[in-house]
Coordinates of N, CA and C in Angstrom, one line a residue:
X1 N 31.3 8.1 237.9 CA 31.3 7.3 236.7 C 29.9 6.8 236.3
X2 N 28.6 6.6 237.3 CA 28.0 6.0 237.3 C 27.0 7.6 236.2
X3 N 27.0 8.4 236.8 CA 26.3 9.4 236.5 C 26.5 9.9 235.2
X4 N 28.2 9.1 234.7 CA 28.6 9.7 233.1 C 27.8 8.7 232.3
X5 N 27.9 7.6 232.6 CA 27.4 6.0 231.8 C 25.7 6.4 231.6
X6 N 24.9 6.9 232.5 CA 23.7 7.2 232.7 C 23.7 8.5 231.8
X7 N 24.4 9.6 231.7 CA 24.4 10.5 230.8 C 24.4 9.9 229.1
X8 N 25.5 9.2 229.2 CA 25.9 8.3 227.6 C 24.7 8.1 227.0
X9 N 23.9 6.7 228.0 CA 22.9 6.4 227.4 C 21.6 7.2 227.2
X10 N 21.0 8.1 228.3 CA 20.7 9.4 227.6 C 20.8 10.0 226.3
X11 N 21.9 10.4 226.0 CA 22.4 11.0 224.7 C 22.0 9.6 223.5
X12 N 22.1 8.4 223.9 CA 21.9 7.5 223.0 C 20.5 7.2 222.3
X13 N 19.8 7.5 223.6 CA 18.3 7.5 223.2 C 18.1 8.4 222.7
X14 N 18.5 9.9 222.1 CA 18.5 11.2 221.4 C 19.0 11.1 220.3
X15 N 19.7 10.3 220.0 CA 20.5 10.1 218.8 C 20.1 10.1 217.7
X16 N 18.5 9.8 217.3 CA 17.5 9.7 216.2 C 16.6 10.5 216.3
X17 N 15.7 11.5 215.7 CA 14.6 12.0 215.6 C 13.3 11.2 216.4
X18 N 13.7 10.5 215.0 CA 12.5 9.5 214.4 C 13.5 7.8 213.6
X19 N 12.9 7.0 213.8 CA 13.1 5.2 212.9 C 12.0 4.8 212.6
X20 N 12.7 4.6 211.6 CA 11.7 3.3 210.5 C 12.1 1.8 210.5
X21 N 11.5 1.1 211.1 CA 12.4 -0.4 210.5 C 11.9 -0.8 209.2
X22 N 12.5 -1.3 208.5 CA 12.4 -2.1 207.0 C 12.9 -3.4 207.3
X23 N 11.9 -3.9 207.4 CA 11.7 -5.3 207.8 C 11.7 -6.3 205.9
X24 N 10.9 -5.6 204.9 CA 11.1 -7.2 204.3 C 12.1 -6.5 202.9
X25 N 13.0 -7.1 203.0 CA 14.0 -6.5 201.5 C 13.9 -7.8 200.3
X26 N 14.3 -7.3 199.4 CA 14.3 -8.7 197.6 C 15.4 -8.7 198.4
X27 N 15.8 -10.0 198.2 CA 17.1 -11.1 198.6 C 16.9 -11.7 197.2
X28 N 18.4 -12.2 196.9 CA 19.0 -12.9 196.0 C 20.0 -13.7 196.5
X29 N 19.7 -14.8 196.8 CA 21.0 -15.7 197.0 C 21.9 -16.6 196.1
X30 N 23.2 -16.5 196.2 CA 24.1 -16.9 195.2 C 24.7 -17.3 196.2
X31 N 25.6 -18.7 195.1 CA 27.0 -18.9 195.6 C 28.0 -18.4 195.1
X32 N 29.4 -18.1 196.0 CA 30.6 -17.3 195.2 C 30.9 -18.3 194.1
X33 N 31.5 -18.1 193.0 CA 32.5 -18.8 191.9 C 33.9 -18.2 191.8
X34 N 34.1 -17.3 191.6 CA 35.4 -16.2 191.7 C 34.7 -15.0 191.3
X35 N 35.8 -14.0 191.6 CA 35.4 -12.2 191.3 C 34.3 -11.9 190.6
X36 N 33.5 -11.6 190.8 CA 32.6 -11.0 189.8 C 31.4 -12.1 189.1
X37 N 31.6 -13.4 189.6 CA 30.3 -14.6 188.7 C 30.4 -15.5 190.0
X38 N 29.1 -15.4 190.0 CA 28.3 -15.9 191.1 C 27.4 -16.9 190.3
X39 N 26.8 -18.3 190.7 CA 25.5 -18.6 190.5 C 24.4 -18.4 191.5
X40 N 23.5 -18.0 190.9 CA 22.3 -17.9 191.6 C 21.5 -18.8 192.1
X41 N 20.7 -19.0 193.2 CA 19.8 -20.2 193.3 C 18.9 -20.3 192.6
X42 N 18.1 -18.4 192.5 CA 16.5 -18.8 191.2 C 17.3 -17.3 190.9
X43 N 16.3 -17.0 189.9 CA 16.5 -16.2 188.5 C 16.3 -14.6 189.5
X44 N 15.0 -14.0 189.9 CA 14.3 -13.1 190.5 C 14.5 -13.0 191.4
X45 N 14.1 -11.6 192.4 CA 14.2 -11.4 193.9 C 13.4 -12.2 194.7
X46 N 13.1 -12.2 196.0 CA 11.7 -12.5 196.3 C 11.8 -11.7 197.4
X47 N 11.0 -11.2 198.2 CA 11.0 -10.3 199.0 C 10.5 -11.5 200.2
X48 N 11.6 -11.0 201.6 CA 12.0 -11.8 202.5 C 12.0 -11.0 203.6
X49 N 11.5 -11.4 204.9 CA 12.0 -11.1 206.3 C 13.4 -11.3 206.4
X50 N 14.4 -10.5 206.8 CA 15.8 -10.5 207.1 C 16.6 -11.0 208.9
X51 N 14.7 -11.0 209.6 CA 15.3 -11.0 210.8 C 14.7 -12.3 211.6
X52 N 15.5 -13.3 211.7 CA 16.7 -13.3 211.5 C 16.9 -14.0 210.0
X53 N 18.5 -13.4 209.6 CA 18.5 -14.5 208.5 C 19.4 -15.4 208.2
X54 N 18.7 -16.2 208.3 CA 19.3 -17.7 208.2 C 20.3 -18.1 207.6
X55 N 21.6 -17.8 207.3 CA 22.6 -17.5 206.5 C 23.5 -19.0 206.5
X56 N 23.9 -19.2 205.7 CA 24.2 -20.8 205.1 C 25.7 -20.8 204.3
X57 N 26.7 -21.1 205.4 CA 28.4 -21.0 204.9 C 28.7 -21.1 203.6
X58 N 28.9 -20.3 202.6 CA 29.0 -20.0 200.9 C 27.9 -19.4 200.4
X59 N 27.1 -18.8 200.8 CA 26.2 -18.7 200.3 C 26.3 -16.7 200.7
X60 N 25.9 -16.3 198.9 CA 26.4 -14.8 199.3 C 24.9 -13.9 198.8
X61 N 24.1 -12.9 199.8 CA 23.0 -12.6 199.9 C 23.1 -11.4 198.7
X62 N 22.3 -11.2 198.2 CA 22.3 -9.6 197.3 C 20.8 -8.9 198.0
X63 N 21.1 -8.2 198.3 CA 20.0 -7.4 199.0 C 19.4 -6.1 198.5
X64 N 18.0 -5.7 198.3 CA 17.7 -3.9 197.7 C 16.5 -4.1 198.4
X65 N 16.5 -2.8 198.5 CA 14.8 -2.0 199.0 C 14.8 -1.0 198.1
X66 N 13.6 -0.7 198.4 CA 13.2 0.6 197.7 C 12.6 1.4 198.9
X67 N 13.0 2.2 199.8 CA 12.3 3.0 200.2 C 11.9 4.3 200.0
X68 N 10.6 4.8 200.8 CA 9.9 6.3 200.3 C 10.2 6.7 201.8
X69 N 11.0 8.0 201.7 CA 10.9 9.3 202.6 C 9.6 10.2 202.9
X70 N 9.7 9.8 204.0 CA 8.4 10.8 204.7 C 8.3 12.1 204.4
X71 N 7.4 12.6 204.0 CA 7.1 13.6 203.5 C 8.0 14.9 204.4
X72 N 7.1 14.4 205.8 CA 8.0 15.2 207.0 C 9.3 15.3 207.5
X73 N 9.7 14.3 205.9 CA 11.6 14.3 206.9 C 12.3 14.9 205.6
X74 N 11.4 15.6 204.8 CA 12.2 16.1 203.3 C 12.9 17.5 203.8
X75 N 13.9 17.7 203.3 CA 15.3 18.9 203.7 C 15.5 18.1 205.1
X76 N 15.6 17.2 205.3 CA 16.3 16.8 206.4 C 17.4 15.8 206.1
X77 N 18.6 16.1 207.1 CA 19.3 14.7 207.1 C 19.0 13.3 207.2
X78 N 19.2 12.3 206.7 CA 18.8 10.9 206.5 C 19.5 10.3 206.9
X79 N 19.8 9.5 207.5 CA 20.7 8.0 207.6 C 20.3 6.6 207.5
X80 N 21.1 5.9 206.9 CA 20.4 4.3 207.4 C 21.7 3.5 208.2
X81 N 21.4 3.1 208.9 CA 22.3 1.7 209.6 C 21.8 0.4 209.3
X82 N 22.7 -0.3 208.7 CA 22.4 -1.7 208.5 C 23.1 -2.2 209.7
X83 N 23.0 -3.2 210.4 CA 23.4 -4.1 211.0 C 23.5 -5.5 210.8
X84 N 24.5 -5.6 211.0 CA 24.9 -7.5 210.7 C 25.6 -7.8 211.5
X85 N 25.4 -9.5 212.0 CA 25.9 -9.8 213.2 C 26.8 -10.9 212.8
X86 N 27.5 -11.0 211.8 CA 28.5 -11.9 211.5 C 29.2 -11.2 210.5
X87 N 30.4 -11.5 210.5 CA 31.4 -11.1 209.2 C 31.6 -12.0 208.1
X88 N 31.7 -11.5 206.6 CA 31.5 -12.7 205.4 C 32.9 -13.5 205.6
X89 N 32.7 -14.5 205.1 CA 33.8 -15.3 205.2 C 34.1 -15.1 203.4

């Protein structure tokens, strides 16, 4: 068993090529109102560290990047994982 779990994580560390972290994204924060109309806190994005983020009960994040693909990874598959460590209420 020990030798399978040590294989697993093996294969885990293989799992990517290559990563990029994207550390600062435009955040927009709003509060919900109902479906579809939110108020905002300010007008514009501002571009923010995400990690950690400080996340505030009613309070609903709008998030974008813009990223550029490495030259070296064009005709290649791409993926991104987001991760979040709480579920929206």
């Amino acid at each position: 068993m020990i030798r399978i779990q040590r294989f697993i994580e093996d294969l885990k560390q293989r799992q990517w090529l290559d990563v990029i972290e994207l550390p600062a994204w435009q955040m927009q924060k709003a509060r919900y109102i109902r479906p579809g109309e939110y108020e905002y806190e300010q007008e514009d994005n501002a571009a923010q560290s995400l990690n950690p983020l400080n996340s505030v009960h009613g309070t609903t994040y709008f998030l974008s990047k813009r990223v550029e693909i490495p030259a070296d990874w064009q005709n290649r598959a791409v993926g991104l994982v987001f991760e979040a460590g709480e579920k929206g209420c």
